[in-house]
Amino acid sequence: MEVVKLTDVTRVYKIGQVETRALNGVSMDIQSGEFTSLVGPSGSGKTTLLQLIGCLDQPTSGKVIIAGKETAGLNRNQRADLRKGTIGFVFQFFALIPTLTAYENVEMPLLLNGKNAAQRKQRVMDLLEGVGMIERARNRPDQLSGGQQQRVAVARALATDPKLILADEPTANLDTENGEQVMEIMKKLNQDTGTTFVFATHDPRVIKYASRVVTLKDGVIEKDSRANGK
Amino acid sequence: MINYFKLAYRNLGRHRRRTLFSALALALGTALLMFIAAFFEGEMRSAMETTIRLNSGHLQVRDADYDLDKLSVAWDYLIEDPEQVANQIAALDQVAAATPRLFASGIVSVRDESVGVQIMGIDPASAANDPYRTLTAGEFITTDDRDGILIGLPLAESLGLGVGDKLTLLVNTADGDVDEQPFTVRGIFTTGTTAYDKGIVFLPLAKAQAFSGAGNRASMIFVLMHDREQADAVAAALQGSNYTVETWVQLNELLVLVNDFSNAYLSIINLIVLGVTVTVIANTLLMSVLERTREIGILSAIGMKGRQIVSLFLAEATLLATGGIAFGALGGWAISAYFAGVGVFFGDLGLSSDMLLQDRIYPYLTLDASVNLIVTAFIVTLLASLYPARMASRMEPVEALHKAQ
Ligand SMILES: Nc1ncnc2c1ncn2[C@@H]1O[C@H](COP(=O)(O)OP(=O)(O)OP(=O)(O)O)[C@@H](O)[C@H]1O
Ligand SMILES: [Mg+2]
């Protein structure tokens, strides 16, 4: 089943007179359960592509269909709704809300989805357990290491059981050990729950986890290979 | 349900000093406005009350042709047999006191100094004359005193007069002549209103009548009511063919006007002060939004809608407003209460007898004014926070995330 279907997607950034063609006619499908790695040199359009898939941005032209839903013409609130139920994000920087504890950060998407207190508690504890952060549940982000923060961020991305998790260089700010740990968690989730992962990365150590590697260059797909024999 | 207030509380706690200062700005503004409102109210109440007590009364019954400004004692303009008229009026249930008064214009002279005064002949026994009974020296005049006079403290001071001293009083008489006679200062009074006290002297009614040649006549019947709201009803009942009856509202048109005017003036002050404080609040929230661009991007990315982001910032404004305004209201009330006790000294503002003010103004805080102010400050603060809140809700998640990277 297709979770993502991109058809001839182009994204042009315009700053003053300068136009940057960040993506230039990209077409691709992502199947449910795939663990896809987007690679390519800096400026090749990885982040731009993730943002379009994540409905954080809209293409200049082309079609983006997420979980069977055409995203063109959705207004801000409709896009927020789509994200809320379908997509989880893990960012390069440790994107936790600084005033909330690890527990509350993971709880936030559940609150936004209107889950009741009992459901939330159970789910948050399970998730923190899953990323090995249960003893740090009451800590604020500034009391956690980068790796710990990123694990909380992964737990948050998973909270609502999204079909699709998008991660933009999730290991870029982590040392090898923490990077591996976060990747292991994601890989395990992918295998256990069949959640679809797409992550952008430069990190060759990370690419080995992927079942599929899509290489971008200058806004076009240069290579698309299902590697590692998965 | 998202607990916006919990989030708001923590966000405010991130920058304690900034939060404190914004709340303080709001508190100071509220306290200041509350005190100003209390001061104005106290001033207007005092002006109305003082003017009624000393000058206009609640009702005046006069000859239809009598001119209040001329102080003429020509018989045509006076009321005949005033005691009898006064007694009839005093017999009414709603009336607290009714007493005849005779006005004449005169000049007090001592050695080579002279001062123009209003001479008022009063019935020393009437309760309506209690406001003049606060003496700094000597005694009040009595009904059958033939050469005693009561003068005000400022006049006594400027002429160097003490109890028992002699002065010469000149009067414009009923037949258009002048007469003059020596009097002895029996007492020196103070009403606390210098503008009034410096220009009036009191004689017993009978002596004033004889001295000015007014016979058994008086300029007016001065009436005080138990409840001033009943003045109209009584005035209507008294309206006779050859009398004019005027109520305190008619007699104090200027004061009523000044009251309205000062209310408008107060609104403008409110607007200015609230405008300034609220700018501070809006600025704080705006800074807060700009600093939290990334955070707003994250919240938006995980599915928070514009309306919810607005709620988040409105909750912050609400907490800030509640804290600031509550403190300010408490402070404003405390200051008003303190000065309501000791008064604020203003001295003689040199106002005419149309609007008499005590030398000390006692702020008077009404519940109405307080509630009004609190509600207004609250609403205005929330309105001002709407702009930063909407700005936050309109950030595109990508841009919000980008800015931070
Ligand atoms: N908001 C923006 N405004 C203007 N140009 C942009 C914007 N975002 C990206 N670009 C441009 O689009 C191109 C693709 O950028 P993108 O961020 O997608 O690259 P990337 O592959 O993620 O790079 P990196 O590996 O450095 O993160 C770049 O040339 C970049 O400068
Ligand atoms: Mg990137």
XYZ file of C-alpha atoms and ligand atoms in Angstrom:
667
model
C 0.000 0.000 0.000
C 1.228 3.460 -0.831
C 1.624 5.793 2.073
C 3.170 8.534 -0.023
C 2.712 9.225 -3.711
C 4.557 12.115 -5.316
C 3.898 13.012 -8.924
C 6.172 15.438 -10.732
C 6.711 17.531 -7.641
C 8.558 20.813 -8.023
C 9.349 23.295 -5.309
C 10.790 26.662 -6.226
C 11.953 29.061 -3.517
C 11.943 32.673 -4.497
C 13.944 35.186 -2.543
C 13.772 38.539 -4.239
C 14.754 37.925 -7.842
C 16.619 34.723 -7.074
C 14.792 31.484 -7.764
C 16.022 28.229 -6.288
C 14.631 25.035 -7.752
C 14.984 22.905 -4.621
C 13.024 20.048 -6.192
C 12.591 19.611 -9.887
C 9.952 17.144 -11.039
C 10.298 14.455 -8.398
C 8.019 11.423 -8.670
C 8.153 8.566 -6.211
C 6.024 6.237 -4.124
C 6.718 5.076 -0.618
C 5.156 1.808 0.404
C 3.785 1.074 3.817
C 6.453 -0.378 6.112
C 9.403 0.892 4.101
C 12.436 2.277 5.902
C 13.625 4.843 3.416
C 16.766 6.904 3.569
C 17.048 10.133 1.577
C 20.656 10.921 0.850
C 22.512 13.439 -1.258
C 24.808 16.377 -0.932
C 23.930 19.441 1.023
C 21.376 21.539 -0.813
C 20.118 18.614 -2.888
C 16.559 18.985 -1.587
C 16.235 16.360 1.158
C 14.706 18.646 3.750
C 12.463 20.218 1.145
C 11.164 16.814 0.142
C 10.503 15.783 3.739
C 8.616 19.012 4.369
C 6.398 18.408 1.380
C 5.693 14.840 2.432
C 5.029 16.125 5.942
C 2.513 18.716 4.743
C 4.575 21.404 6.402
C 4.981 22.985 2.984
C 3.218 22.919 -0.338
C 4.719 22.212 -3.765
C 4.999 24.882 -6.438
C 3.608 22.286 -8.839
C 2.905 18.589 -8.839
C 0.809 16.323 -6.666
C 1.415 15.122 -3.132
C -0.865 12.353 -1.895
C -0.483 11.259 1.715
C -2.313 8.172 2.977
C -4.567 8.394 -0.035
C -5.373 12.025 0.531
C -4.637 14.782 -1.973
C -2.945 17.619 -0.053
C -3.239 20.416 -2.570
C -5.787 22.998 -1.551
C -5.868 22.045 2.113
C -5.873 25.063 4.372
C -3.616 25.522 7.355
C -5.957 23.836 9.805
C -6.731 20.928 7.514
C -3.026 20.334 7.044
C -2.533 20.467 10.820
C -5.263 17.846 11.151
C -3.646 15.611 8.570
C -0.281 15.859 10.333
C -1.842 15.269 13.703
C -3.311 11.910 12.831
C -0.977 10.580 10.163
C 2.541 11.892 10.470
C 5.156 12.001 13.206
C 8.256 14.189 13.032
C 11.761 13.838 14.370
C 13.925 16.853 13.690
C 17.654 17.312 13.501
C 17.689 19.688 16.439
C 16.112 18.212 19.507
C 12.706 19.705 18.979
C 11.137 19.316 22.372
C 9.054 21.991 24.065
C 11.455 23.351 26.688
C 8.819 24.084 29.332
C 7.384 20.583 29.255
C 8.785 17.461 30.882
C 9.704 14.414 28.791
C 6.363 12.934 29.797
C 4.414 16.043 28.814
C 6.229 16.359 25.504
C 5.197 12.849 24.527
C 1.703 13.522 25.830
C 1.173 16.650 23.713
C 0.193 14.925 20.429
C -2.199 12.719 22.403
C -3.789 15.801 23.927
C -4.115 17.300 20.478
C -5.822 14.091 19.369
C -8.284 14.289 22.234
C -7.251 11.126 24.049
C -8.514 10.771 27.617
C -6.270 10.839 30.673
C -6.103 7.070 31.186
C -5.313 6.381 27.538
C -2.652 9.060 27.569
C -0.928 7.796 30.667
C -0.770 4.244 29.429
C 0.499 5.280 26.018
C 3.121 7.741 27.247
C 4.532 5.214 29.700
C 4.689 2.533 27.015
C 6.462 4.878 24.639
C 8.975 6.117 27.179
C 9.586 2.505 28.108
C 10.161 1.724 24.457
C 12.860 4.385 24.104
C 14.338 3.640 27.500
C 13.411 6.995 29.038
C 10.999 5.950 31.715
C 13.138 7.082 34.659
C 13.566 10.487 33.034
C 9.843 11.068 32.519
C 9.748 14.004 34.945
C 12.811 15.736 33.526
C 12.730 18.843 31.387
C 14.646 18.806 28.081
C 17.475 20.918 29.507
C 18.068 18.186 32.056
C 18.531 15.563 29.326
C 21.451 14.793 27.042
C 21.083 15.253 23.284
C 20.629 11.529 22.751
C 18.026 11.344 25.482
C 16.188 14.300 24.027
C 16.166 12.703 20.626
C 14.785 9.481 22.091
C 11.987 11.471 23.709
C 11.400 13.148 20.343
C 11.109 9.725 18.708
C 8.633 8.666 21.383
C 6.630 11.797 20.719
C 6.656 11.171 16.971
C 5.239 7.728 17.634
C 2.636 8.787 20.154
C -0.407 8.837 17.923
C 0.589 5.708 16.058
C 1.186 7.579 12.821
C 1.413 5.717 9.531
C 4.453 7.714 8.611
C 7.412 9.042 10.540
C 9.653 11.642 8.972
C 13.073 12.266 10.436
C 15.415 14.968 9.192
C 18.995 14.094 10.075
C 17.977 12.612 13.410
C 21.529 11.607 14.237
C 23.407 14.676 13.038
C 23.816 16.083 16.516
C 24.456 12.791 18.248
C 27.649 10.875 18.876
C 28.029 7.444 17.322
C 26.678 5.535 20.259
C 23.589 7.664 20.727
C 23.065 7.808 16.972
C 23.101 4.027 16.757
C 20.743 3.769 19.704
C 18.178 6.090 18.145
C 18.436 4.290 14.819
C 18.023 0.934 16.553
C 14.867 2.157 18.215
C 13.433 3.350 14.919
C 14.417 0.190 13.102
C 12.856 -1.933 15.805
C 9.635 0.020 15.644
C 9.624 -0.323 11.902
C 9.951 -4.066 12.220
C 7.535 -4.472 15.135
C 4.746 -2.160 14.057
C 5.271 -1.775 10.346
C 5.426 1.998 10.688
C 6.798 3.686 7.585
C 9.989 5.707 8.106
C 11.568 8.271 5.842
C 14.696 9.942 7.000
C 17.122 12.331 5.456
C 20.747 11.831 6.361
C 24.369 12.349 5.408
C 25.525 9.766 7.859
C 26.801 6.620 6.127
C 26.525 4.679 9.388
C 22.832 5.419 9.358
C 22.249 4.472 5.753
C 22.981 0.868 6.544
C 19.730 0.649 8.480
C 17.655 1.578 5.451
C 15.761 -0.872 3.307
C 15.693 1.651 0.514
C 18.029 4.485 -0.350
C 16.900 7.389 -2.499
C 19.704 9.639 -3.701
C 18.892 13.225 -4.557
C 21.034 15.611 -6.519
C 20.125 19.154 -7.485
C 16.494 18.503 -6.828
C 16.082 15.358 -8.876
C 16.233 11.685 -7.956
C 19.567 10.370 -9.146
C 19.313 6.866 -7.813
C 16.665 4.755 -6.060
C 17.798 1.406 -4.754
C 16.286 -1.173 -2.474
C 19.435 -2.128 -0.697
C 20.438 -4.535 2.058
C 18.340 -7.141 0.382
C 15.304 -6.397 2.482
C -8.320 19.144 26.940
C -5.026 20.932 26.753
C -4.330 22.834 29.927
C -3.387 26.131 28.351
C -2.977 27.792 31.704
C -0.408 25.280 32.831
C 1.595 25.898 29.679
C 1.096 29.646 29.964
C 2.191 29.649 33.574
C 5.401 27.846 32.732
C 6.118 30.083 29.793
C 5.695 33.157 31.945
C 8.052 31.557 34.425
C 10.766 31.307 31.787
C 11.465 35.008 32.003
C 10.537 35.833 35.545
C 11.882 39.348 35.534
C 10.227 40.278 32.277
C 6.935 38.814 33.450
C 7.248 40.643 36.727
C 7.878 43.986 35.072
C 4.991 43.620 32.627
C 2.663 42.674 35.438
C 4.033 45.595 37.423
C 3.313 47.996 34.561
C -0.260 46.781 34.490
C -0.506 46.925 38.279
C 0.812 50.486 38.416
C -1.523 51.572 35.654
C -4.513 50.013 37.372
C -3.588 51.402 40.788
C -3.030 54.868 39.375
C -6.332 54.877 37.507
C -8.152 53.587 40.531
C -6.745 56.355 42.673
C -7.541 58.981 40.054
C -11.106 57.660 39.784
C -11.449 57.754 43.570
C -10.000 61.251 43.659
C -12.371 62.572 41.007
C -15.319 60.917 42.670
C -14.315 62.317 46.048
C -13.846 65.748 44.561
C -17.203 65.761 42.805
C -19.018 64.395 45.824
C -17.377 66.926 48.075
C -18.077 69.747 45.652
C -21.726 68.811 45.383
C -22.168 68.223 49.075
C -20.251 71.323 50.127
C -22.060 73.507 47.649
C -25.431 72.185 48.795
C -24.606 72.514 52.483
C -23.048 75.958 52.331
C -24.666 77.604 49.399
C -27.574 76.161 47.477
C -29.429 73.830 49.807
C -31.697 71.200 48.308
C -34.423 73.689 47.575
C -34.708 77.433 47.561
C -37.997 79.311 47.711
C -37.679 82.891 46.563
C -39.745 85.745 45.266
C -40.373 85.236 41.571
C -38.374 88.380 40.718
C -35.444 87.804 43.069
C -32.034 87.794 41.357
C -29.495 85.585 43.130
C -26.540 87.575 41.809
C -27.686 91.038 42.863
C -28.251 90.557 46.609
C -30.864 93.264 46.482
C -32.899 93.889 49.613
C -35.530 95.983 47.833
C -38.863 94.853 49.289
C -40.270 93.900 45.916
C -37.831 91.067 45.633
C -38.212 89.646 49.117
C -40.482 87.148 50.814
C -42.806 88.545 53.411
C -43.330 86.828 56.717
C -40.581 84.291 55.982
C -40.803 82.477 59.353
C -44.324 81.441 58.633
C -43.469 80.216 55.124
C -40.454 78.381 56.501
C -42.542 76.687 59.189
C -45.058 75.488 56.613
C -42.298 73.974 54.521
C -40.552 72.480 57.543
C -43.796 70.712 58.400
C -43.484 68.531 55.281
C -42.294 64.981 55.968
C -39.515 64.983 53.409
C -38.013 68.237 54.694
C -35.220 68.134 57.254
C -34.892 71.887 57.776
C -36.290 75.075 56.296
C -34.984 78.447 57.361
C -35.224 82.055 56.147
C -32.094 83.799 54.981
C -31.498 87.407 54.068
C -28.632 88.414 51.823
C -27.188 91.870 51.489
C -23.956 93.171 50.105
C -21.610 95.046 52.395
C -18.090 96.116 53.203
C -16.162 95.247 56.345
C -13.635 97.846 57.387
C -11.066 97.828 60.144
C -8.789 100.825 60.563
C -7.912 101.703 56.972
C -8.525 98.267 55.431
C -11.813 97.237 53.875
C -13.112 94.092 52.241
C -16.312 93.530 50.282
C -18.487 90.810 51.798
C -21.829 89.148 51.562
C -23.912 89.697 54.665
C -26.144 86.777 55.533
C -28.882 87.083 58.099
C -29.671 83.695 59.591
C -31.788 82.098 62.239
C -29.041 80.955 64.649
C -31.305 78.213 65.999
C -31.831 76.400 62.694
C -30.064 73.086 62.041
C -29.523 74.231 58.457
C -26.844 76.569 59.803
C -24.828 73.819 61.458
C -22.077 73.989 58.805
C -21.160 77.457 60.142
C -21.113 76.325 63.731
C -17.560 74.959 63.552
C -15.816 77.774 65.384
C -12.090 78.284 65.828
C -12.688 80.937 68.476
C -15.503 82.627 70.395
C -19.175 81.772 70.178
C -21.952 81.450 67.661
C -24.261 84.447 67.291
C -27.591 84.373 69.103
C -31.048 85.372 67.877
C -31.314 88.605 69.831
C -27.733 89.778 69.550
C -27.788 93.417 68.395
C -24.131 94.158 67.678
C -22.478 90.745 67.369
C -21.121 89.384 64.106
C -19.682 86.033 63.015
C -16.796 86.127 60.563
C -14.749 83.509 58.736
C -11.200 82.505 59.649
C -9.505 83.780 56.454
C -11.201 87.171 56.815
C -10.221 87.370 60.476
C -6.640 86.550 59.593
C -6.382 89.022 56.735
C -7.836 91.836 58.817
C -6.074 90.824 62.013
C -9.347 90.397 63.883
C -9.897 88.361 67.029
C -12.916 87.617 69.191
C -14.131 90.786 70.909
C -12.536 93.100 68.328
C -14.599 95.813 66.676
C -15.204 96.275 62.985
C -17.330 98.596 60.916
C -19.876 97.089 58.552
C -21.336 98.994 55.642
C -24.547 97.756 54.005
C -26.549 98.514 50.859
C -30.021 99.102 52.185
C -33.516 98.441 50.839
C -34.020 102.012 49.654
C -30.783 102.032 47.650
C -28.768 103.869 50.292
C -25.874 102.757 52.431
C -25.769 102.482 56.173
C -22.919 101.716 58.490
C -22.586 100.444 62.022
C -19.933 99.045 64.377
C -20.080 95.335 65.268
C -18.185 93.159 67.686
C -16.663 89.858 66.524
C -18.459 87.155 68.564
C -16.939 84.184 66.904
C -14.726 83.022 64.078
C -15.915 80.056 62.015
C -14.363 77.788 59.448
C -16.229 75.516 57.065
C -13.002 74.110 55.606
C -13.713 75.934 52.361
C -11.565 79.046 52.222
C -13.238 80.424 49.101
C -16.513 80.572 51.011
C -15.244 81.633 54.415
C -13.309 84.654 53.231
C -16.292 86.424 51.672
C -19.211 86.060 54.058
C -20.255 87.378 57.469
C -23.253 86.328 59.579
C -25.734 88.379 61.536
C -28.868 87.209 63.341
C -31.800 87.512 60.918
C -33.616 90.200 62.949
C -30.503 92.358 63.121
C -29.782 91.918 59.422
C -33.353 92.896 58.578
C -33.223 95.992 60.730
C -29.746 97.007 59.558
C -30.546 96.693 55.851
C -34.061 98.035 56.130
C -35.663 94.836 54.888
C -38.422 94.930 57.465
C -39.658 91.435 58.288
C -38.622 90.061 54.933
C -36.065 87.512 53.757
C -34.316 86.732 50.464
C -35.145 83.064 50.484
C -36.261 80.038 52.394
C -33.303 77.664 52.437
C -34.490 74.041 52.538
C -32.630 70.806 53.280
C -34.251 67.435 52.584
C -33.828 64.061 54.233
C -33.256 62.597 50.775
C -32.174 64.878 47.996
C -33.853 62.710 45.361
C -37.193 63.940 46.691
C -36.398 67.559 45.919
C -38.376 67.521 42.678
C -41.504 66.161 44.291
C -41.426 68.742 47.074
C -40.601 71.543 44.631
C -43.648 70.630 42.584
C -45.805 70.687 45.710
C -44.481 74.120 46.734
C -44.683 75.806 43.353
C -46.897 78.845 44.081
C -47.962 81.817 42.021
C -45.501 84.391 43.327
C -42.661 82.159 44.445
C -39.874 80.550 42.502
C -38.844 77.126 43.759
C -35.554 75.751 42.530
C -33.963 72.388 43.294
C -30.303 71.642 43.931
C -30.018 70.271 40.387
C -31.249 73.547 38.884
C -29.194 75.611 41.310
C -26.010 73.674 40.538
C -26.201 73.373 36.784
C -22.569 74.297 36.507
C -21.565 71.617 38.957
C -23.591 68.954 37.183
C -21.906 70.041 33.971
C -18.467 69.916 35.558
C -19.300 66.449 36.845
C -20.164 65.210 33.361
C -17.129 66.902 31.986
C -14.855 65.342 34.555
C -16.256 61.919 33.735
C -15.348 62.433 30.101
C -11.966 63.693 31.184
C -11.510 60.594 33.328
C -12.273 58.369 30.349
C -9.532 60.067 28.380
C -7.037 59.601 31.202
C -8.063 55.941 31.411
C -7.518 55.550 27.708
C -4.061 57.077 27.824
C -2.815 55.181 30.863
C -4.305 51.882 29.728
C -2.939 52.490 26.243
C 0.572 52.844 27.603
C 0.427 49.851 29.933
C -1.168 47.657 27.369
C 1.561 48.516 24.884
C 4.028 47.146 27.402
C 2.036 43.911 27.669
C 1.666 43.565 23.913
C 5.375 44.128 23.543
C 6.177 41.431 26.080
C 3.964 38.957 24.304
C 5.367 39.919 20.939
C 8.901 39.272 22.173
C 7.709 36.012 23.564
C 6.211 35.007 20.199
C 9.344 35.944 18.277
C 11.582 34.037 20.654
C 9.421 30.979 20.463
C 9.169 30.811 16.696
C 10.738 27.373 16.621
C 8.571 26.072 19.391
C 5.473 27.322 17.603
C 6.750 25.536 14.484
C 7.113 22.289 16.434
C 3.661 22.573 17.958
C 2.225 23.289 14.543
C 4.153 20.360 13.027
C 2.695 17.938 15.559
C -0.762 19.173 14.688
C -1.625 22.159 16.848
C -4.126 24.368 15.087
C -4.075 28.140 14.789
C -6.922 28.521 17.236
C -5.093 26.466 19.820
C -1.931 28.513 19.401
C -3.982 31.690 19.870
C -5.430 30.160 23.045
C -1.950 29.453 24.335
C -0.906 33.085 24.073
C -4.252 34.399 25.273
C -3.836 32.216 28.341
C -0.508 33.907 28.986
C -2.103 37.324 28.602
C -4.926 36.281 30.906
C -2.539 35.184 33.632
C -0.485 38.323 33.258
C -3.613 40.471 33.303
C -5.120 38.674 36.283
C -1.951 38.995 38.332
C -1.181 42.567 37.333
C -4.701 43.883 37.628
C -5.401 42.102 40.912
C -2.276 43.579 42.439
C -3.006 46.985 40.967
C -6.588 46.974 42.185
C -5.421 46.044 45.657
C -2.808 48.802 45.581
C -5.262 51.344 44.173
C -7.769 50.456 46.829
C -5.158 50.738 49.578
C -3.945 54.152 48.403
C -7.505 55.409 48.014
C -8.446 54.097 51.437
C -5.417 55.742 53.018
C -6.122 59.130 51.473
C -9.841 58.768 52.113
C -8.796 58.863 55.759
C -6.296 61.710 55.751
C -7.450 63.653 52.696
C -5.362 65.379 50.076
C -4.679 69.027 50.851
C -5.408 71.382 47.988
C -6.030 74.666 49.737
C -8.144 77.469 48.342
C -8.577 76.832 44.646
C -10.252 80.214 44.315
C -13.430 78.795 42.855
C -16.594 80.815 42.834
C -19.493 80.053 45.112
C -21.118 78.150 42.240
C -18.733 75.335 42.937
C -17.372 75.096 46.445
C -14.643 72.666 47.325
C -13.284 71.766 50.705
C -9.619 72.650 51.140
C -8.982 68.943 51.615
C -10.227 66.396 49.103
C -11.117 62.937 50.354
C -10.894 60.284 47.616
C -13.976 58.126 47.388
C -13.700 54.772 45.660
C -17.003 53.364 44.449
C -17.529 49.670 43.726
C -18.904 50.695 40.350
C -15.782 52.561 39.357
C -13.525 49.746 40.583
C -15.380 47.007 38.748
C -15.538 49.159 35.643
C -11.839 49.777 35.692
C -10.889 46.170 36.395
C -13.099 44.849 33.624
C -11.892 47.477 31.157
C -8.228 46.859 31.951
C -8.792 43.145 31.531
C -10.554 43.434 28.207
C -8.074 45.943 26.837
C -5.153 43.698 27.827
C -6.703 40.707 26.108
C -7.439 42.774 23.009
C -3.846 43.938 22.895
C -2.577 40.383 23.148
C -4.693 39.350 20.198
C -2.202 40.723 17.713
C 0.862 38.790 18.906
C -1.293 35.707 19.434
C -2.637 35.814 15.897
C 0.820 36.437 14.569
C 1.969 33.252 16.260
C -0.942 31.273 14.875
C -0.221 32.391 11.343
C 3.360 31.261 11.214
C 3.906 28.609 8.588
C 5.496 25.601 10.275
C 8.309 25.374 7.722
C 9.285 28.964 8.147
C 9.001 28.728 11.890
C 11.256 25.671 11.877
C 13.684 27.204 9.440
C 14.228 30.374 11.351
C 15.497 28.428 14.268
C 17.971 26.284 12.442
N 13.104 28.504 2.872
C 13.975 28.529 1.835
N 14.086 29.656 1.109
C 14.918 29.696 0.064
N 15.660 28.687 -0.352
C 15.591 27.534 0.317
C 14.737 27.406 1.464
N 14.868 26.155 1.942
C 15.761 25.554 1.149
N 16.176 26.377 0.180
C 17.117 26.026 -0.882
O 16.636 24.876 -1.537
C 17.692 23.995 -1.804
C 17.437 22.659 -1.154
O 17.500 22.835 0.249
P 17.254 21.671 1.308
O 17.233 22.298 2.636
O 16.093 20.897 0.880
O 18.585 20.819 1.114
P 19.091 19.568 1.931
O 19.292 18.485 0.964
O 18.213 19.338 3.084
O 20.501 20.115 2.452
P 21.238 19.780 3.813
O 21.857 18.405 3.607
O 22.302 20.822 3.892
O 20.270 19.831 4.889
C 18.948 24.660 -1.308
O 19.577 25.304 -2.393
C 18.465 25.673 -0.316
O 19.299 26.792 -0.286
Mg 18.393 19.417 5.163
